[in-house]
Tab-separated table of C-alpha atoms in Angstrom:
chain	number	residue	atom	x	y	z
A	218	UNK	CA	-35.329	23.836	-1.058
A	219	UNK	CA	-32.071	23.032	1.154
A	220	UNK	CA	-33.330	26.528	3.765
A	221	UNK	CA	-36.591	24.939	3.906
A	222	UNK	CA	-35.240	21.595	4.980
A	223	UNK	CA	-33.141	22.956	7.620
A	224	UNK	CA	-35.666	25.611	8.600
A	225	UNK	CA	-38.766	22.402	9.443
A	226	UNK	CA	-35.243	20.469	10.717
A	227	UNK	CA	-34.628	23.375	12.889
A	228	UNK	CA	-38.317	23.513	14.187
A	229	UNK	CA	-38.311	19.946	15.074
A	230	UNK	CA	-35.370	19.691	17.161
A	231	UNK	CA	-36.546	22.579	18.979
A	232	UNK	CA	-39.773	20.754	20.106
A	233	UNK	CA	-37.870	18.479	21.258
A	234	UNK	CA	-35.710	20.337	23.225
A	235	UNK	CA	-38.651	22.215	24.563
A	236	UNK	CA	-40.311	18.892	25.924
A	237	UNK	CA	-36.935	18.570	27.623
A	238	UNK	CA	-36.383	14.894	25.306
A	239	UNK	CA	-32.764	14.794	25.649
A	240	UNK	CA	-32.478	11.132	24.032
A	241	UNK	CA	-34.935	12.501	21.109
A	242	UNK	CA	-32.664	16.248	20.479
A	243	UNK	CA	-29.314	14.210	20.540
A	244	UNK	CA	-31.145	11.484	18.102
A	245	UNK	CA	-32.389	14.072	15.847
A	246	UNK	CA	-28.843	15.624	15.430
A	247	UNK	CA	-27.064	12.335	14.682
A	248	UNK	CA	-29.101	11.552	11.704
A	249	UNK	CA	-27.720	11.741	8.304
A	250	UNK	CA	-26.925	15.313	7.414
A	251	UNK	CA	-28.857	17.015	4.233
A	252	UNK	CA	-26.920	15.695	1.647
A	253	UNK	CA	-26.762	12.386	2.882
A	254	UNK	CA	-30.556	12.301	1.894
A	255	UNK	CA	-29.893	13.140	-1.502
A	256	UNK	CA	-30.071	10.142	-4.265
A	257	UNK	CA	-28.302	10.968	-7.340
A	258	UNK	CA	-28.053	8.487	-10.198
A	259	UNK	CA	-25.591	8.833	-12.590
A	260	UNK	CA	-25.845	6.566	-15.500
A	261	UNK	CA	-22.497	5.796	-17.113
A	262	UNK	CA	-22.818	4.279	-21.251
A	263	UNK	CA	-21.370	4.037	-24.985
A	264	UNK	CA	-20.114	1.456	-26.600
A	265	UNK	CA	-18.599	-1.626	-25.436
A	266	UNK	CA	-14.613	-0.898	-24.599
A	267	UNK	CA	-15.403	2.636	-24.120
A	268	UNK	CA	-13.870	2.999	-21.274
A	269	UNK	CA	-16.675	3.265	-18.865
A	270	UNK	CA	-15.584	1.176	-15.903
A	271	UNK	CA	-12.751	3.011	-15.339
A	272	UNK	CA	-14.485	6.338	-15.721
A	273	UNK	CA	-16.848	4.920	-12.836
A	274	UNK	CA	-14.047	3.843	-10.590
A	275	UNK	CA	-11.632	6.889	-11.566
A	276	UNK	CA	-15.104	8.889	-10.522
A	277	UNK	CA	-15.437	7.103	-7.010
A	278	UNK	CA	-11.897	7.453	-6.605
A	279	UNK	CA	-11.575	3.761	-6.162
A	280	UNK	CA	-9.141	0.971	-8.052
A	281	UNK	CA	-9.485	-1.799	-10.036
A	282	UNK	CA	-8.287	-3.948	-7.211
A	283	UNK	CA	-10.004	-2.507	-4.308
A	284	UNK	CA	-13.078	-4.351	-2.715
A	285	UNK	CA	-16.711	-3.111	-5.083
A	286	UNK	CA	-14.496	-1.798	-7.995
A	287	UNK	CA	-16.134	-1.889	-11.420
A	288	UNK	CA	-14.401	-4.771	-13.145
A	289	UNK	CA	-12.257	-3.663	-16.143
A	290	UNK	CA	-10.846	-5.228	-19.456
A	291	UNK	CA	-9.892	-4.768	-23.831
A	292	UNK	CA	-13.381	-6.418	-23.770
A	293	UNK	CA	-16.723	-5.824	-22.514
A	294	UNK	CA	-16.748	-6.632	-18.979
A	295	UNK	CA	-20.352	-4.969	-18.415
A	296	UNK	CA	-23.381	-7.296	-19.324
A	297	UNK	CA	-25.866	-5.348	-17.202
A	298	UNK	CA	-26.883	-2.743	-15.323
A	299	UNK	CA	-24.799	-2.495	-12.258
A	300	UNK	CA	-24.990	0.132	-9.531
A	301	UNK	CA	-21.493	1.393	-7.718
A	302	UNK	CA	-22.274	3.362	-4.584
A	303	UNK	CA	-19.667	6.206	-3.519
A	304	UNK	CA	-17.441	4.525	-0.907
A	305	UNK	CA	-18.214	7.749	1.295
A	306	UNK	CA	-21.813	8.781	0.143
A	307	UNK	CA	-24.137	5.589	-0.921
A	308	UNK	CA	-26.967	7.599	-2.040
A	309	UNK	CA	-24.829	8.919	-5.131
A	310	UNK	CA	-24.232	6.099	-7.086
A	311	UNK	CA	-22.868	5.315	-10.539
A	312	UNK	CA	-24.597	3.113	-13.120
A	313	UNK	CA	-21.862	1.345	-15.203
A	314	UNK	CA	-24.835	0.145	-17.938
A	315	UNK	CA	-23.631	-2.140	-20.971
A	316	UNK	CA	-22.226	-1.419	-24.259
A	317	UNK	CA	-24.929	0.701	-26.643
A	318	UNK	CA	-25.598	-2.209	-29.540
A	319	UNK	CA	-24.950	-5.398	-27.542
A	320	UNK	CA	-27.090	-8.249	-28.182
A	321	UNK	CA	-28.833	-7.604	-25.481
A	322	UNK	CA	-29.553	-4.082	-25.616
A	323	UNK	CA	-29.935	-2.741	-28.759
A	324	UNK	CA	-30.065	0.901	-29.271
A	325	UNK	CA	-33.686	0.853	-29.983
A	326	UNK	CA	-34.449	-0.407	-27.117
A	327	UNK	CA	-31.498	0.513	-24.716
A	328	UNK	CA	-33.123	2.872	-22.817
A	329	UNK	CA	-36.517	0.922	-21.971
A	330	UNK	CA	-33.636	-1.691	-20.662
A	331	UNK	CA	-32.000	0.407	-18.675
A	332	UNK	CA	-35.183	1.939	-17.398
A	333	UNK	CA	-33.966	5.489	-17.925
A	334	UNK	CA	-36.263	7.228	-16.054
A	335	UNK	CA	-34.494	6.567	-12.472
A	336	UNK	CA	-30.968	8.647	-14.049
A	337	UNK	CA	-30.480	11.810	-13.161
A	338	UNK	CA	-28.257	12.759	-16.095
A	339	UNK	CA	-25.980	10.173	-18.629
A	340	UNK	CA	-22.466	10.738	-19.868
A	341	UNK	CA	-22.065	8.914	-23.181
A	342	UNK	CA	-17.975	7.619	-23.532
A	343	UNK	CA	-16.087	7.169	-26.121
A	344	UNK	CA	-12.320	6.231	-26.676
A	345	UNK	CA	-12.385	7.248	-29.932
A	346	UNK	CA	-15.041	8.645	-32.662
A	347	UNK	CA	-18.544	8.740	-31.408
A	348	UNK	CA	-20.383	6.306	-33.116
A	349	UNK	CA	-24.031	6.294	-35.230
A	350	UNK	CA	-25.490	4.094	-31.588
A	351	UNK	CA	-24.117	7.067	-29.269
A	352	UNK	CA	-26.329	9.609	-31.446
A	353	UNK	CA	-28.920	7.709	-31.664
A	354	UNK	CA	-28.922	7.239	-27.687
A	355	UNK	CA	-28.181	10.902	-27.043
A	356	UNK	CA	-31.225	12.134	-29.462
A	357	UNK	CA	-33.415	9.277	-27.325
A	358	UNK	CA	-32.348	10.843	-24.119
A	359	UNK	CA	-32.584	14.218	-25.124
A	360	UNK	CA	-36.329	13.598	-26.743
A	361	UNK	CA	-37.012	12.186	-22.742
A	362	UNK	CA	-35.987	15.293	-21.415
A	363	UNK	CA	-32.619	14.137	-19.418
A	364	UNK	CA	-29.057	15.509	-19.879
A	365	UNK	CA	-26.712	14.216	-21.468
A	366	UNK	CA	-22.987	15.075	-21.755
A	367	UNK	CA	-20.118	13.296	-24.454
A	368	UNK	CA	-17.123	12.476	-22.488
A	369	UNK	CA	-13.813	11.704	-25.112
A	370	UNK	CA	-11.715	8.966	-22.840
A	371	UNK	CA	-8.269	7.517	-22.998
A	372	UNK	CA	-6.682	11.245	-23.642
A	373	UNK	CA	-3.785	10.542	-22.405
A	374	UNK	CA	-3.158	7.511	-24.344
A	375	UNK	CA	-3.599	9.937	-27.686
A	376	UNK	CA	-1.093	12.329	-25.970
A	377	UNK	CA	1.784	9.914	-25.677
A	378	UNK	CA	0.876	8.728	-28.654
A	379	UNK	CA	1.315	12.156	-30.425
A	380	UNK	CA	4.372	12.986	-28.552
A	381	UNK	CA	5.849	10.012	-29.562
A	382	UNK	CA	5.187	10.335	-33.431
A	383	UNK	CA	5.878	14.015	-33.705
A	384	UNK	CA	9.371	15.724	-32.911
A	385	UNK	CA	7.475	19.052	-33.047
A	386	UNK	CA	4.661	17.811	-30.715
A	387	UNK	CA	2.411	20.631	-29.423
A	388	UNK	CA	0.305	19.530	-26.638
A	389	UNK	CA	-2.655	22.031	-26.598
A	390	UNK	CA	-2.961	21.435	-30.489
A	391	UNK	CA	-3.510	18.073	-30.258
A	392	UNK	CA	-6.070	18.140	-27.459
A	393	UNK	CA	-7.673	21.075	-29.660
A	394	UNK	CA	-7.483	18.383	-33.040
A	395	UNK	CA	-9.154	15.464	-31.088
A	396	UNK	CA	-12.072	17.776	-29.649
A	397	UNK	CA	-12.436	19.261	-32.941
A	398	UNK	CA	-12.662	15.563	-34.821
A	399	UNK	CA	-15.431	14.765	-31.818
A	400	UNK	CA	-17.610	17.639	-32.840
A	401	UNK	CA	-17.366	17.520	-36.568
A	402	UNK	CA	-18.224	13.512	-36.272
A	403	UNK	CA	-20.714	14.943	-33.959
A	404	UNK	CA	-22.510	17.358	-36.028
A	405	UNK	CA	-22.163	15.049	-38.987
A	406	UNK	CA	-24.771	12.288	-37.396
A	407	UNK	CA	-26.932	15.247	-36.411
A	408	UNK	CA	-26.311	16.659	-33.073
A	409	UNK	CA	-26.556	20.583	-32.952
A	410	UNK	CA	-23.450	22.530	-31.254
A	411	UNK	CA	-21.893	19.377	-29.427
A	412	UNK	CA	-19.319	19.422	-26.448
A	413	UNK	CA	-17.289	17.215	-25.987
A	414	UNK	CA	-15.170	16.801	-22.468
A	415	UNK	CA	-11.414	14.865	-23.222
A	416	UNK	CA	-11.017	13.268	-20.535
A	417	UNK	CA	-7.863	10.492	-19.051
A	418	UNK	CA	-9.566	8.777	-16.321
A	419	UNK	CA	-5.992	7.853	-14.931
A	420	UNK	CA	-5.137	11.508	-14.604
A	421	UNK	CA	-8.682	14.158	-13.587
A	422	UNK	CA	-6.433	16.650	-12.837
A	423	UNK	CA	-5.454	16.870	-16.673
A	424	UNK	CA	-7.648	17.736	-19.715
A	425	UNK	CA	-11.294	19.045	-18.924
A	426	UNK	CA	-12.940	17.042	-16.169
A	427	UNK	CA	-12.484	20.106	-14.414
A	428	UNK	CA	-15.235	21.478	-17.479
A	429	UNK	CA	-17.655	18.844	-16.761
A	430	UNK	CA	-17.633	19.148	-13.186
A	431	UNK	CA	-18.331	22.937	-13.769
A	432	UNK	CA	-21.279	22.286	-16.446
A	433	UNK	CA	-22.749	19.508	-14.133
A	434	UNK	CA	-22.635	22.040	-11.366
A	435	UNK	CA	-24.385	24.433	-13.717
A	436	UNK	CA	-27.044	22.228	-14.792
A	437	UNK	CA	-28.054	20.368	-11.647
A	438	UNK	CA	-30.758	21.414	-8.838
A	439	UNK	CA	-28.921	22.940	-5.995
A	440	UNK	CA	-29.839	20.442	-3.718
A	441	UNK	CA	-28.323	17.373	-5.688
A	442	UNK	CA	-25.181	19.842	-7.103
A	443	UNK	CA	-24.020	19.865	-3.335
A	444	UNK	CA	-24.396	15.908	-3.145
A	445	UNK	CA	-22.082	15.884	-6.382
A	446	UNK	CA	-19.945	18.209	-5.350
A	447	UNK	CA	-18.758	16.621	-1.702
A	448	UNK	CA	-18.724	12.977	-3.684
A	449	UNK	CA	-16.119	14.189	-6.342
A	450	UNK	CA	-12.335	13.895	-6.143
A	451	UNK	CA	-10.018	16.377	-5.324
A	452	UNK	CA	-8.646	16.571	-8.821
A	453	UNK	CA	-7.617	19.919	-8.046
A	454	UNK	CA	-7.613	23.124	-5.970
A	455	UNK	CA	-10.637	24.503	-7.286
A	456	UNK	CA	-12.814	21.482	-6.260
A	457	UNK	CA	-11.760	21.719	-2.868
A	458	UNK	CA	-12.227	25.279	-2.364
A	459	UNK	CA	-15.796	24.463	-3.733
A	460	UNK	CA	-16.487	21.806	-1.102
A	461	UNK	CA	-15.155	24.566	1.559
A	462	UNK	CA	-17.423	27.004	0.462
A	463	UNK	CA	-20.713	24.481	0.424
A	464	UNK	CA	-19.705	23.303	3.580
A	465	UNK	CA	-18.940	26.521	5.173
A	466	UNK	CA	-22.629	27.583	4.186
A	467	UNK	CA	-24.376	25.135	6.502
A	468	UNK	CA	-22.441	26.360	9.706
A	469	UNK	CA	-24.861	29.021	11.203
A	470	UNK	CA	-27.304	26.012	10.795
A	471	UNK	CA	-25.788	23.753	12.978
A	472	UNK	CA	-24.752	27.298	15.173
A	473	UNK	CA	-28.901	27.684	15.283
A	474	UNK	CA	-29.579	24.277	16.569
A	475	UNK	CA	-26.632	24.273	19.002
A	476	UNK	CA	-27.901	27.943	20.100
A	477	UNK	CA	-31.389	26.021	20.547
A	478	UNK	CA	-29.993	23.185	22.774
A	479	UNK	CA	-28.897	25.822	25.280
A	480	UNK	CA	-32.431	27.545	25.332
A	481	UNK	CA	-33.852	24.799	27.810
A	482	UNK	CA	-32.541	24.816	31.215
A	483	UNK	CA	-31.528	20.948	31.712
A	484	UNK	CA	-28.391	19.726	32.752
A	485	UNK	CA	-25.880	18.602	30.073
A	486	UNK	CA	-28.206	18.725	27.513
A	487	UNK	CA	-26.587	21.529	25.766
A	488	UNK	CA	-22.866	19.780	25.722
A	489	UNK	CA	-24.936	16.680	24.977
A	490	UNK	CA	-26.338	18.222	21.288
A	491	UNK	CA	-23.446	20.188	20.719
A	492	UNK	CA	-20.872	17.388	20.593
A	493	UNK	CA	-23.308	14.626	19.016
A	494	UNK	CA	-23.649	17.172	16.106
A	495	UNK	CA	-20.494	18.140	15.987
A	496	UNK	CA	-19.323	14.258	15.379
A	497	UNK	CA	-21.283	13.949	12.641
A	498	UNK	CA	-20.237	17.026	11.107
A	499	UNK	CA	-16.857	16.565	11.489
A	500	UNK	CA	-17.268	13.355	10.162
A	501	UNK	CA	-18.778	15.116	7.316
A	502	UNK	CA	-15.709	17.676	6.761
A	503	UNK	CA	-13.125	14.359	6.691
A	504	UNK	CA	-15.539	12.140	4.495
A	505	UNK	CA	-15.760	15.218	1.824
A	506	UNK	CA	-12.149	16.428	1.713
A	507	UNK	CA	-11.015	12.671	1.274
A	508	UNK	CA	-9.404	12.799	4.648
A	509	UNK	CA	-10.482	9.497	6.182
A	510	UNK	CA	-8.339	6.458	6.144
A	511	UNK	CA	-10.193	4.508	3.909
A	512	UNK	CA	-10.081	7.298	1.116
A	513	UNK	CA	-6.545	8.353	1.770
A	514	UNK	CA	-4.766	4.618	1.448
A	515	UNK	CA	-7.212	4.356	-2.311
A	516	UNK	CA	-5.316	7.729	-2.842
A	517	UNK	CA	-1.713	6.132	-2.035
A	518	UNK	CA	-2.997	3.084	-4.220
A	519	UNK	CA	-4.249	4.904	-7.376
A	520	UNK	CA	-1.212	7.563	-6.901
A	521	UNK	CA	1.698	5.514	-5.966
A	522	UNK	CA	2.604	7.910	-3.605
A	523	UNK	CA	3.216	6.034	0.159
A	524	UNK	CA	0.528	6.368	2.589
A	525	UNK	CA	2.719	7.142	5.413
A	526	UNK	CA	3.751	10.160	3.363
A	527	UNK	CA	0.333	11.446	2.317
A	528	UNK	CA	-0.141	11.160	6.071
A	529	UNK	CA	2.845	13.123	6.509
A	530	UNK	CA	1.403	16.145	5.542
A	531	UNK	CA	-1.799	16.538	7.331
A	532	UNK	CA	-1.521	18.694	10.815
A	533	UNK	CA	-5.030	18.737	11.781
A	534	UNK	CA	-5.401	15.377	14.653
A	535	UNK	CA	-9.338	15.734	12.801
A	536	UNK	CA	-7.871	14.055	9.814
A	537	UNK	CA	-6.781	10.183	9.137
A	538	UNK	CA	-8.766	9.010	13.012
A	539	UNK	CA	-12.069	8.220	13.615
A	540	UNK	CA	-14.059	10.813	15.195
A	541	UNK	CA	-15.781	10.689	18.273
A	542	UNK	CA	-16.542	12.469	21.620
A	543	UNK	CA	-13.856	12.231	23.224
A	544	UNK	CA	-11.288	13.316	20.306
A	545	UNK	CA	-13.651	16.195	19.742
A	546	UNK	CA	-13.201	16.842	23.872
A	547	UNK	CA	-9.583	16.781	23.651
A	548	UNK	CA	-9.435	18.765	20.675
A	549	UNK	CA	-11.426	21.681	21.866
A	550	UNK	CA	-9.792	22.097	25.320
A	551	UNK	CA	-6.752	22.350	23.404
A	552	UNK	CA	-8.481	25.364	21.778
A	553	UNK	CA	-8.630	27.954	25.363
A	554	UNK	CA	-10.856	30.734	24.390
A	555	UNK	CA	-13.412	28.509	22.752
A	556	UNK	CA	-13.556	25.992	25.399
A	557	UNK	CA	-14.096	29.226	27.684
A	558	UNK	CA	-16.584	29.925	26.053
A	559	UNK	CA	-18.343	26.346	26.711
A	560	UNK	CA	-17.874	26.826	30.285
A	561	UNK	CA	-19.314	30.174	30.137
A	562	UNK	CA	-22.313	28.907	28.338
A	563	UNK	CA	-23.191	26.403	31.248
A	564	UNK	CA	-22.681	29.285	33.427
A	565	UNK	CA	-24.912	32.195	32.720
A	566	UNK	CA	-27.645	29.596	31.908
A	567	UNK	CA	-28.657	29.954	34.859
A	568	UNK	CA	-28.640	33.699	35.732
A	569	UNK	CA	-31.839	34.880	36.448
A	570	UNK	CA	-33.961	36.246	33.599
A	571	UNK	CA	-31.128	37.067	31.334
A	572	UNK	CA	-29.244	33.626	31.310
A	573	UNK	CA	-31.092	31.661	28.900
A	574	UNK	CA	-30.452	34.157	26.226
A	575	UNK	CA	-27.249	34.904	26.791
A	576	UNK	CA	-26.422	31.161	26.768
A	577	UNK	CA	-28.110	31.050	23.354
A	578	UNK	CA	-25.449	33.735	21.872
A	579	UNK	CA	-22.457	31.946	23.626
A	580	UNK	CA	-23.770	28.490	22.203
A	581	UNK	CA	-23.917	29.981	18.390
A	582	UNK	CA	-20.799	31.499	19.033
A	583	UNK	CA	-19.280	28.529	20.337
A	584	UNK	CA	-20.264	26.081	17.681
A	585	UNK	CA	-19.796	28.894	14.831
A	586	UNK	CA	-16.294	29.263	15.766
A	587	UNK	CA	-15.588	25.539	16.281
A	588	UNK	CA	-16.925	24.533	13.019
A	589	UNK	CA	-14.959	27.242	10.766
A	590	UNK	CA	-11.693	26.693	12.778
A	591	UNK	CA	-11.991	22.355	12.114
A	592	UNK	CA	-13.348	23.845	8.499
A	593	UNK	CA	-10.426	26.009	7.827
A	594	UNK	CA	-7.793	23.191	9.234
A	595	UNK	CA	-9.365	20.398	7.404
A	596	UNK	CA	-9.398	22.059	3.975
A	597	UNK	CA	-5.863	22.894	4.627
A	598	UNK	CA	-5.033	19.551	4.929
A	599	UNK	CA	-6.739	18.885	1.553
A	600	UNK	CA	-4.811	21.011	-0.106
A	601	UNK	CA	-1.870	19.544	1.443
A	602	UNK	CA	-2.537	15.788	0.477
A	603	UNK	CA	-3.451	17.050	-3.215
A	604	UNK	CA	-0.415	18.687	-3.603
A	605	UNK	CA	1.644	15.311	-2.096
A	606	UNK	CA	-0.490	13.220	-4.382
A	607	UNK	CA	-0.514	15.081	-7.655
A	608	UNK	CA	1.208	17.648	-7.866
């Protein structure tokens, strides 16, 4: 699906380029990249107190106080279906949906209230014990053919517990006696080989969110698995190396259309494409990493750690600014060879029958290099702010 996409993107761009449409090509390559094209509803339930508010803003990697934050509280705070977009990717947006067994949604009727059919997947929460309603509601989704996963919250609240009642407290016991209690309960209202994910939505980094972000990975369509993927927190290493890697996949892409902006023989209009797509993928690279401002100060507030500090550590100047032309420009001069190779390409364009192809190879050369080098820096930096932030 996603080479098909950028194959017919790829063919129209061209056509452009080969009327010689300059405002058209550099239109076409500052629309919303693949995944930003992606809708993927994720419906968040289970019973009222749950937990399931701050699941969705732990999930966004938002707070309670920040501006579109799912309200939280000891009682239910959710009386209806409410959408929460991803601060840096709108089209993936989590449905905080009431309590299973309110008055006003039943559980025989929940999911003809919550008009199911629009969810890509649901993750049922519970703080304790599922209950007879969260059965019920996974058998009902289930028998619609969605997925479903069980998601155990407040971990960490059991943990201190534990540790505080038990001189000879063993952590990975514990965790192993609460999943087990889940899955017996489980199987004893009916459900078949249950998992469960434990889960502190304080702390993703501990327990197994990790688990569920590898089993939603697993069971999604490619296409929407990369949408989830770049919209996740950096909980940990692993995630970021992921968002590298589906990232890093796109690049000869965007080399193939920049290689196709320097096939027609108009002034500018390869430098033009080249840097209007490489804004928005840039832009990209920050928004997924968590590199922007906005996402780095709702680190520093959900972390405690100083923003100043968690902008300490990052060395590329790609990170914490706003990215346009002209940063790009000053960026890649700094660079030499590459920016050689720019002037090279605006060079032999012009050399008689062998120019235009030759400019093609410097172009995807150009923009290959470029991307992997602000790649390679950028995920760096990730790494870096993760390990300021939670380590």
């Amino acid at each position: 699906m996603a080479v098909q996409t950028d194959c017919k993107s790829v063919t129209k761009e061209i056509k452009a380029l080969q009327l010689h449409d300059k405002p058209a090509a550099v239109g076409m390559v500052k629309e919303p990249l693949g995944m930003d094209n992606i809708t993927l509803n994720i419906a968040i339930t289970g019973e009222s107190g749950s937990g399931k508010s701050t699941f969705v803003n732990a999930f966004r990697g938002v707070s309670v106080d920040d501006v579109g934050a799912a309200p939280t509280g000891v009682k239910e705070t959710t009386i209806e279906v409410t959408p929460y977009p991803h601060p840096n990717y709108p089209n993936v947006i989590l449905w905080d949906l009431p309590g299973v067994g309110t008055p006003n949604f039943p559980s025989d009727k929940y999911l003809e209230r919550v008009a199911f059919e629009k969810f890509d997947f649901f993750i049922i929460i519970a703080a304790a014990q599922f209950k007879e309603n969260d059965v019920k509601l996974a058998q009902e989704i289930q028998r619609m053919e969605k997925k479903f996963y069980f998601v155990r919250s407040k971990t960490d609240d059991d943990i201190r517990a534990e540790k505080r009642k038990k001189s000879d407290f063993n952590e990975e016991e514990t965790l192993t006696k609460i999943r087990d209690d889940c899955v017996q309960g489980l199987r004893g209202l009916g459900i078949e080989s249950p998992q469960v994910f434990l889960v502190s939505s304080f702390e993703l980094h501990l327990y197994n969110f990790s688990l569920l972000q590898q089993t939603l990975d697993r069971d999604l369509p490619a296409h929407k698995r990369d949408a989830l993927l770049c919209a996740m927190p950096n909980f940990n290493p692993e995630i970021i190396r992921k968002k590298k890697q589906a990232l890093k996949s796109r690049i000869k892409y965007w080399a193939t259309l920049s290689a196709a902006g320097a096939a027609v023989p108009v002034p500018g209009l390869s430098i033009d494409v080249d840097l209007a797509m490489l804004v928005d993928v840039v832009t990209e690279y920050v928004f997924a990493f968590g590199l922007d401002i906005q996402s780095l100060k709702r680190l520093s507030a959900r972390t405690g750690v100083p923003y100043a500090d968690l902008r300490a550590v990052i060395i590329s100047p790609l990170a914490a600014v706003e990215i346009n032309i002209h940063l790009l420009i000053k960026v890649i001069v700094r660079l030499g060879s590459v920016a050689a190779l720019m002037a090279a390409e605006e060079v032999s364009r012009w050399i008689p029958f062998i120019g235009i192809p030759i400019a093609m190879g410097l172009s995807f050369t150009t923009t290959y290099r470029i991307l992997n080098l602000f790649l390679d820096k950028l995920a760096d930096d990730a790494h870096g702010v993760f390990e300021r932030a939670l380590v």
